[in-house]
Amino acid sequence: YGFRRKRSMKIDHANTKEQLRKIKKLYTLSFPLCERKPFSMMISKQEKGDMEIMYIEDDDGTFSGLAITVLYKDIVLLDYFAISPEYHGKGKGSQALKMLIERYKDKRFFLEVESTKDNCKDIETRKRRKNFYLRNSMTESGIDVILFGVPMELLVCNCNISFEEYFDIYDKIFGKMISKNVKRNADNK
């Protein structure tokens, strides 16, 4: 009576055109243009083994989100993570993040969030997003960066990462044209 079984979820590589179409649609909806990498480039990087584009679905096959990671040495950058808007506030994001942390438990796992240290018009949204990650096993690294002009903070999961290692991900995976847009934030050392 009133008991609802928590639905299980599955995270796996997107390997069909339909899965990639749904991911691209949510990706475009969830991230501002200035923060998006070209989708075709990410597909190419996945084919080379440098990125993983993952499809998050319920046990009944319903698409519920995306996770896109960058793989470099023993480091995993959760580059993009989004849950479909209809599932916000239902615990799916926490469940999916726990699954990702488990998937990469033998790697150093981290992510970027927009800085909460500057006053801006969407500061409450930024704080809410950061607090979601802090509630779900992530901690502050103490490293602040400027990524394509956007102040970001690095959050880690049970590991350390240096700015140099972070920079190397962009330099070695995406090249000099991209990495020249990655800088340490001198204002928030």
Coordinates of N, CA and C in Angstrom, one line a residue:
Y1 N 0.8 -1.2 0.0 CA 0.0 0.0 0.0 C 0.9 1.2 0.0
G2 N 0.9 1.9 -1.1 CA 1.7 3.2 -1.2 C 3.2 2.9 -1.4
F3 N 3.6 1.7 -1.3 CA 5.0 1.4 -1.5 C 5.3 1.3 -3.0
R4 N 6.3 2.1 -3.4 CA 6.7 2.1 -4.8 C 8.1 1.6 -4.9
R5 N 8.4 0.6 -5.7 CA 9.7 0.1 -5.9 C 10.5 1.2 -6.7
K6 N 11.7 1.4 -6.2 CA 12.5 2.4 -6.9 C 13.0 1.7 -8.2
R7 N 12.7 2.4 -9.3 CA 13.1 1.8 -10.6 C 14.6 1.8 -10.7
S8 N 15.1 0.7 -11.3 CA 16.5 0.6 -11.6 C 16.8 1.4 -12.9
M9 N 18.1 1.7 -13.0 CA 18.5 2.5 -14.2 C 19.7 1.7 -14.8
K10 N 20.0 2.1 -16.0 CA 21.1 1.5 -16.8 C 21.8 2.6 -17.5
I11 N 23.1 2.5 -17.4 CA 24.0 3.5 -18.2 C 24.9 2.7 -19.1
D12 N 24.8 3.0 -20.4 CA 25.6 2.3 -21.3 C 26.0 3.2 -22.5
H13 N 26.9 2.7 -23.3 CA 27.3 3.5 -24.5 C 26.1 3.7 -25.4
A14 N 26.0 4.9 -25.9 CA 24.9 5.1 -26.9 C 25.5 4.5 -28.2
N15 N 24.7 3.6 -28.8 CA 25.2 2.9 -30.0 C 24.2 2.8 -31.1
T16 N 23.1 3.5 -30.9 CA 22.1 3.5 -32.0 C 21.9 4.9 -32.4
K17 N 21.4 5.1 -33.7 CA 21.1 6.5 -34.1 C 20.1 7.1 -33.3
E18 N 19.1 6.3 -32.9 CA 18.0 6.9 -32.0 C 18.5 7.3 -30.7
Q19 N 19.4 6.5 -30.0 CA 19.9 6.9 -28.8 C 20.7 8.2 -28.9
L20 N 21.6 8.3 -30.0 CA 22.4 9.5 -30.2 C 21.5 10.7 -30.5
R21 N 20.4 10.5 -31.2 CA 19.4 11.6 -31.5 C 18.8 12.2 -30.2
K22 N 18.4 11.3 -29.3 CA 17.9 11.7 -28.0 C 18.9 12.4 -27.1
I23 N 20.1 11.9 -27.1 CA 21.2 12.5 -26.4 C 21.5 13.9 -26.9
K24 N 21.6 14.0 -28.2 CA 21.9 15.3 -28.8 C 20.8 16.3 -28.5
K25 N 19.6 15.9 -28.5 CA 18.5 16.8 -28.2 C 18.5 17.3 -26.8
L26 N 18.8 16.4 -25.8 CA 18.9 16.8 -24.4 C 20.1 17.6 -24.2
Y27 N 21.2 17.3 -24.8 CA 22.5 18.0 -24.8 C 22.3 19.5 -25.2
T28 N 21.6 19.6 -26.3 CA 21.4 21.0 -26.8 C 20.4 21.8 -25.9
L29 N 19.5 21.1 -25.4 CA 18.5 21.7 -24.4 C 19.2 22.1 -23.1
S30 N 20.1 21.3 -22.6 CA 20.7 21.4 -21.3 C 21.9 22.3 -21.1
F31 N 22.6 22.5 -22.2 CA 23.9 23.3 -22.1 C 23.9 24.5 -23.0
P32 N 24.3 25.6 -22.5 CA 24.4 26.8 -23.4 C 25.4 26.6 -24.5
L33 N 25.2 27.3 -25.6 CA 26.0 27.1 -26.8 C 27.5 27.3 -26.5
C34 N 27.8 28.3 -25.6 CA 29.2 28.6 -25.3 C 29.9 27.5 -24.5
E35 N 29.1 26.5 -24.0 CA 29.7 25.4 -23.2 C 29.7 24.1 -24.0
R36 N 29.1 24.1 -25.2 CA 28.9 22.8 -25.9 C 30.1 22.6 -26.9
K37 N 30.6 21.4 -26.9 CA 31.5 21.0 -27.9 C 30.7 20.5 -29.1
P38 N 31.2 20.6 -30.3 CA 30.5 20.0 -31.5 C 30.2 18.5 -31.3
F39 N 28.9 18.2 -31.4 CA 28.5 16.8 -31.2 C 29.2 15.8 -32.1
S40 N 29.5 16.2 -33.3 CA 30.2 15.3 -34.3 C 31.6 15.0 -33.8
M41 N 32.2 16.0 -33.2 CA 33.6 15.9 -32.7 C 33.6 14.9 -31.5
M42 N 32.5 14.9 -30.7 CA 32.5 14.0 -29.5 C 32.2 12.6 -30.0
I43 N 31.4 12.4 -31.1 CA 31.3 11.1 -31.6 C 32.6 10.5 -32.2
S44 N 33.3 11.4 -32.9 CA 34.6 11.0 -33.4 C 35.6 10.6 -32.2
K45 N 35.6 11.4 -31.2 CA 36.5 11.1 -30.0 C 36.0 9.8 -29.3
Q46 N 34.7 9.5 -29.3 CA 34.3 8.2 -28.8 C 34.8 7.1 -29.6
E47 N 34.8 7.2 -30.9 CA 35.3 6.2 -31.8 C 36.8 5.9 -31.6
K48 N 37.5 7.0 -31.2 CA 38.9 6.8 -30.9 C 39.2 6.3 -29.5
G49 N 38.2 6.3 -28.7 CA 38.4 5.8 -27.3 C 38.7 6.9 -26.3
D50 N 38.6 8.2 -26.7 CA 38.9 9.3 -25.9 C 37.7 9.8 -25.1
M51 N 36.5 9.5 -25.5 CA 35.3 9.9 -24.9 C 34.3 8.8 -24.8
E52 N 33.4 8.9 -23.9 CA 32.2 7.9 -23.9 C 31.0 8.8 -23.9
I53 N 30.1 8.5 -24.8 CA 28.8 9.1 -24.8 C 27.8 8.0 -24.3
M54 N 27.2 8.3 -23.2 CA 26.3 7.3 -22.6 C 24.9 7.7 -22.5
Y55 N 24.1 6.7 -22.6 CA 22.6 6.8 -22.6 C 22.1 6.3 -21.3
I56 N 21.4 7.1 -20.5 CA 20.8 6.7 -19.2 C 19.4 6.3 -19.4
E57 N 19.0 5.1 -19.0 CA 17.6 4.7 -19.2 C 17.1 4.0 -18.0
D58 N 15.7 4.0 -17.8 CA 15.1 3.2 -16.8 C 15.1 1.8 -17.2
D59 N 14.7 0.9 -16.3 CA 14.7 -0.5 -16.6 C 13.6 -0.9 -17.6
D60 N 12.7 0.0 -17.9 CA 11.7 -0.2 -18.9 C 12.1 0.4 -20.3
G61 N 13.3 0.9 -20.3 CA 13.9 1.4 -21.6 C 13.6 2.9 -21.9
T62 N 13.0 3.6 -20.9 CA 12.7 5.0 -21.1 C 14.0 5.8 -20.9
F63 N 14.3 6.6 -21.9 CA 15.4 7.5 -21.9 C 15.3 8.5 -20.8
S64 N 16.3 8.6 -19.9 CA 16.1 9.6 -18.8 C 17.3 10.5 -18.7
G65 N 18.4 10.3 -19.4 CA 19.5 11.3 -19.3 C 20.7 10.9 -20.1
L66 N 21.8 11.7 -20.0 CA 23.0 11.5 -20.7 C 24.2 11.7 -19.8
A67 N 25.3 11.1 -20.1 CA 26.6 11.3 -19.5 C 27.6 11.2 -20.6
I68 N 28.5 12.2 -20.6 CA 29.6 12.2 -21.6 C 30.9 12.5 -20.9
T69 N 31.8 11.5 -21.0 CA 33.0 11.6 -20.2 C 34.2 11.7 -21.2
V70 N 35.3 12.2 -20.7 CA 36.6 12.3 -21.4 C 37.5 11.4 -20.6
L71 N 38.2 10.5 -21.3 CA 39.1 9.5 -20.7 C 40.5 9.9 -21.0
Y72 N 41.4 10.0 -20.0 CA 42.8 10.3 -20.2 C 43.6 9.7 -19.1
K73 N 44.5 8.8 -19.5 CA 45.3 8.1 -18.5 C 44.4 7.4 -17.5
D74 N 44.6 7.8 -16.2 CA 43.8 7.2 -15.1 C 42.7 8.2 -14.6
I75 N 42.4 9.2 -15.5 CA 41.5 10.3 -15.1 C 40.2 10.2 -16.0
V76 N 39.1 10.5 -15.4 CA 37.8 10.6 -16.1 C 37.2 11.9 -15.7
L77 N 37.0 12.8 -16.8 CA 36.3 14.0 -16.6 C 34.8 13.8 -17.0
L78 N 33.9 14.0 -16.1 CA 32.5 14.0 -16.4 C 32.2 15.3 -17.1
D79 N 32.3 15.3 -18.4 CA 32.2 16.5 -19.2 C 30.8 17.1 -19.3
Y80 N 29.8 16.2 -19.5 CA 28.4 16.6 -19.6 C 27.6 15.6 -18.9
F81 N 26.6 16.1 -18.1 CA 25.7 15.2 -17.4 C 24.4 15.9 -17.3
A82 N 23.3 15.3 -17.8 CA 22.0 15.9 -17.7 C 20.9 14.8 -17.6
I83 N 19.9 15.2 -16.8 CA 18.7 14.3 -16.7 C 17.6 15.0 -17.4
S84 N 16.8 14.3 -18.1 CA 15.6 14.8 -18.8 C 14.8 15.7 -17.8
P85 N 14.3 16.8 -18.2 CA 13.6 17.7 -17.3 C 12.4 17.1 -16.6
E86 N 11.7 16.2 -17.2 CA 10.5 15.6 -16.6 C 10.9 14.7 -15.4
Y87 N 12.2 14.4 -15.2 CA 12.7 13.6 -14.1 C 13.4 14.4 -13.1
H88 N 13.5 15.7 -13.2 CA 14.2 16.5 -12.2 C 13.5 16.4 -10.9
G89 N 14.3 16.3 -9.8 CA 13.7 16.2 -8.5 C 13.2 14.9 -8.1
K90 N 13.5 13.9 -8.9 CA 12.9 12.5 -8.6 C 14.0 11.5 -8.2
G91 N 15.2 12.0 -8.0 CA 16.3 11.2 -7.5 C 17.1 10.5 -8.6
K92 N 16.7 10.7 -9.8 CA 17.4 10.0 -11.0 C 18.8 10.5 -11.2
G93 N 19.0 11.8 -11.0 CA 20.4 12.4 -11.1 C 21.3 11.8 -10.1
S94 N 20.9 11.7 -8.8 CA 21.7 11.1 -7.8 C 22.0 9.6 -8.1
Q95 N 21.0 8.9 -8.5 CA 21.1 7.5 -8.8 C 22.1 7.3 -10.0
A96 N 22.0 8.1 -11.0 CA 22.9 8.0 -12.2 C 24.3 8.4 -11.8
L97 N 24.5 9.4 -11.0 CA 25.8 9.9 -10.6 C 26.5 8.8 -9.8
K98 N 25.8 8.1 -8.9 CA 26.4 7.0 -8.1 C 26.8 5.9 -9.1
M99 N 26.0 5.6 -10.1 CA 26.4 4.6 -11.1 C 27.6 5.0 -11.8
L100 N 27.7 6.2 -12.2 CA 28.9 6.7 -12.9 C 30.2 6.6 -12.0
I101 N 30.0 7.0 -10.8 CA 31.2 6.9 -9.8 C 31.6 5.4 -9.7
E102 N 30.6 4.5 -9.6 CA 30.9 3.1 -9.5 C 31.6 2.6 -10.8
R103 N 31.1 3.0 -11.9 CA 31.6 2.6 -13.3 C 33.1 2.9 -13.4
Y104 N 33.5 4.1 -12.8 CA 34.9 4.6 -12.9 C 35.6 4.5 -11.6
K105 N 35.3 3.5 -10.7 CA 35.8 3.5 -9.4 C 37.4 3.3 -9.4
D106 N 37.9 2.8 -10.5 CA 39.4 2.5 -10.5 C 40.1 3.7 -11.2
K107 N 39.4 4.8 -11.4 CA 39.9 6.0 -12.1 C 39.8 7.2 -11.2
R108 N 40.5 8.3 -11.4 CA 40.2 9.5 -10.7 C 39.1 10.2 -11.5
F109 N 38.0 10.5 -10.8 CA 36.8 11.0 -11.4 C 36.5 12.4 -10.9
F110 N 36.3 13.3 -11.9 CA 36.1 14.7 -11.5 C 35.2 15.4 -12.5
L111 N 34.7 16.6 -12.2 CA 33.9 17.4 -13.1 C 34.1 18.9 -12.9
E112 N 33.5 19.6 -13.8 CA 33.6 21.1 -13.7 C 32.1 21.6 -13.4
V113 N 32.1 22.6 -12.6 CA 30.8 23.3 -12.4 C 31.1 24.8 -12.5
E114 N 30.0 25.5 -13.0 CA 30.2 27.0 -13.1 C 30.4 27.6 -11.7
S115 N 31.3 28.5 -11.6 CA 31.8 29.1 -10.3 C 30.6 29.7 -9.5
T116 N 30.6 29.4 -8.2 CA 29.7 30.0 -7.3 C 30.3 31.1 -6.5
K117 N 31.5 31.5 -6.9 CA 32.2 32.6 -6.2 C 32.0 34.0 -6.7
D118 N 31.4 34.1 -7.8 CA 31.1 35.4 -8.4 C 29.6 35.7 -8.4
N119 N 29.3 37.0 -8.2 CA 27.8 37.3 -8.2 C 27.4 37.4 -9.7
C120 N 26.4 36.6 -10.0 CA 25.9 36.7 -11.4 C 24.4 36.4 -11.3
K121 N 23.7 36.6 -12.5 CA 22.2 36.5 -12.4 C 21.7 35.1 -12.1
D122 N 22.5 34.1 -12.4 CA 22.0 32.7 -12.2 C 22.8 32.0 -11.0
I123 N 23.2 32.9 -10.0 CA 24.0 32.3 -8.9 C 23.2 31.2 -8.1
E124 N 21.9 31.4 -7.9 CA 21.2 30.4 -7.2 C 21.1 29.1 -7.9
T125 N 21.0 29.1 -9.2 CA 21.0 27.9 -10.0 C 22.4 27.2 -9.9
R126 N 23.4 28.0 -10.0 CA 24.8 27.5 -9.9 C 25.0 26.8 -8.5
K127 N 24.6 27.5 -7.5 CA 24.7 27.0 -6.1 C 23.9 25.7 -6.0
R128 N 22.7 25.6 -6.5 CA 21.9 24.4 -6.4 C 22.6 23.2 -7.1
R129 N 23.2 23.5 -8.3 CA 23.9 22.5 -9.1 C 25.1 22.0 -8.3
K130 N 25.9 22.9 -7.8 CA 27.1 22.5 -7.1 C 26.7 21.7 -5.8
N131 N 25.7 22.2 -5.1 CA 25.2 21.4 -3.9 C 24.8 20.0 -4.2
F132 N 24.1 19.8 -5.4 CA 23.7 18.5 -5.8 C 24.9 17.6 -5.9
Y133 N 26.0 18.1 -6.5 CA 27.2 17.2 -6.6 C 27.9 17.0 -5.3
L134 N 27.9 18.0 -4.4 CA 28.5 17.9 -3.1 C 27.7 16.9 -2.2
R135 N 26.4 16.8 -2.4 CA 25.6 15.9 -1.7 C 25.8 14.4 -2.2
N136 N 26.3 14.3 -3.4 CA 26.5 13.0 -4.0 C 27.9 12.6 -4.3
S137 N 28.7 12.7 -3.2 CA 30.1 12.2 -3.1 C 31.2 13.1 -3.7
M138 N 30.9 14.2 -4.3 CA 31.9 15.0 -4.9 C 32.4 16.0 -3.8
T139 N 33.6 16.5 -3.9 CA 34.2 17.4 -3.0 C 34.9 18.5 -3.8
E140 N 35.2 19.7 -3.2 CA 35.9 20.7 -3.8 C 37.4 20.4 -3.9
S141 N 37.9 20.7 -5.1 CA 39.4 20.4 -5.3 C 40.2 21.6 -4.9
G142 N 39.6 22.8 -4.8 CA 40.4 24.0 -4.6 C 41.0 24.6 -5.9
I143 N 40.6 24.0 -7.0 CA 41.1 24.4 -8.3 C 40.0 25.2 -9.0
D144 N 40.3 26.4 -9.4 CA 39.3 27.2 -10.1 C 40.0 27.5 -11.5
V145 N 39.2 27.4 -12.5 CA 39.7 27.6 -13.9 C 38.8 28.6 -14.7
I146 N 39.3 29.0 -15.8 CA 38.5 29.8 -16.8 C 38.5 28.9 -18.0
L147 N 37.3 28.4 -18.4 CA 37.2 27.5 -19.5 C 36.4 28.3 -20.6
F148 N 37.0 28.6 -21.7 CA 36.4 29.4 -22.7 C 35.7 30.6 -22.2
G149 N 36.4 31.3 -21.2 CA 35.9 32.6 -20.7 C 34.9 32.4 -19.5
V150 N 34.6 31.1 -19.2 CA 33.6 30.9 -18.1 C 34.3 30.4 -16.9
P151 N 34.1 31.1 -15.7 CA 34.8 30.7 -14.5 C 34.1 29.3 -14.0
M152 N 35.0 28.4 -13.7 CA 34.5 27.0 -13.3 C 35.3 26.6 -12.1
E153 N 34.7 25.7 -11.3 CA 35.4 25.1 -10.2 C 35.4 23.6 -10.5
L154 N 36.5 22.9 -10.1 CA 36.7 21.5 -10.3 C 36.3 20.8 -9.0
L155 N 35.4 19.8 -9.1 CA 34.9 19.0 -8.0 C 35.5 17.6 -8.3
V156 N 35.9 16.9 -7.3 CA 36.5 15.6 -7.4 C 35.8 14.5 -6.5
C157 N 36.0 13.3 -6.9 CA 35.4 12.2 -6.1 C 36.6 11.3 -5.5
N158 N 36.8 11.5 -4.2 CA 37.8 10.7 -3.5 C 39.2 10.6 -4.2
C159 N 39.6 11.8 -4.7 CA 40.9 11.8 -5.4 C 41.5 13.2 -5.4
N160 N 42.7 13.4 -6.0 CA 43.3 14.7 -6.2 C 43.6 14.8 -7.7
I161 N 43.6 16.0 -8.2 CA 44.0 16.3 -9.5 C 44.7 17.6 -9.5
S162 N 45.7 17.7 -10.3 CA 46.4 19.0 -10.4 C 45.9 19.8 -11.6
F163 N 46.1 21.1 -11.6 CA 45.7 21.9 -12.7 C 46.4 21.4 -14.0
E164 N 47.7 21.0 -13.8 CA 48.5 20.6 -15.0 C 47.8 19.3 -15.6
E165 N 47.4 18.4 -14.8 CA 46.7 17.2 -15.3 C 45.4 17.6 -16.0
Y166 N 44.7 18.5 -15.4 CA 43.4 19.0 -16.0 C 43.7 19.6 -17.4
F167 N 44.7 20.5 -17.4 CA 45.1 21.1 -18.7 C 45.5 20.1 -19.7
D168 N 46.2 19.1 -19.3 CA 46.7 18.0 -20.2 C 45.5 17.3 -20.9
I169 N 44.4 17.2 -20.2 CA 43.2 16.5 -20.8 C 42.8 17.3 -22.1
Y170 N 42.7 18.6 -21.9 CA 42.3 19.4 -23.1 C 43.4 19.5 -24.1
D171 N 44.6 19.6 -23.7 CA 45.7 19.7 -24.6 C 45.9 18.4 -25.4
K172 N 46.0 17.3 -24.7 CA 46.3 16.0 -25.4 C 45.0 15.4 -26.2
I173 N 43.9 15.6 -25.6 CA 42.7 15.0 -26.3 C 42.1 16.0 -27.3
F174 N 42.0 17.3 -27.1 CA 41.4 18.2 -28.0 C 42.3 19.1 -28.8
G175 N 43.6 19.2 -28.3 CA 44.6 19.9 -29.1 C 44.8 21.4 -28.6
K176 N 45.8 22.0 -29.2 CA 46.2 23.4 -28.8 C 45.1 24.4 -29.1
M177 N 44.3 24.3 -30.2 CA 43.3 25.3 -30.4 C 42.2 25.3 -29.3
I178 N 42.0 24.2 -28.7 CA 41.1 24.2 -27.5 C 41.8 24.5 -26.2
S179 N 42.9 23.9 -26.0 CA 43.6 24.0 -24.7 C 44.1 25.5 -24.4
K180 N 44.2 26.3 -25.5 CA 44.6 27.7 -25.3 C 43.5 28.5 -24.6
N181 N 42.3 27.9 -24.5 CA 41.1 28.5 -23.8 C 40.9 28.0 -22.4
V182 N 41.9 27.3 -21.9 CA 41.9 26.7 -20.5 C 42.9 27.4 -19.7
K183 N 42.5 28.1 -18.7 CA 43.5 28.8 -17.8 C 43.1 28.6 -16.3
R184 N 44.1 28.8 -15.5 CA 43.9 28.8 -14.1 C 43.2 30.1 -13.8
N185 N 42.3 30.1 -12.9 CA 41.6 31.4 -12.5 C 42.4 32.0 -11.4
A186 N 43.2 33.0 -11.8 CA 44.1 33.7 -10.8 C 43.3 34.5 -9.8
D187 N 42.1 34.8 -10.0 CA 41.3 35.6 -9.1 C 40.9 34.7 -7.9
N188 N 40.8 33.4 -8.1 CA 40.3 32.5 -7.0 C 41.2 31.4 -6.7
K189 N 42.5 31.8 -6.5 CA 43.5 30.8 -6.2 C 43.3 30.2 -4.8

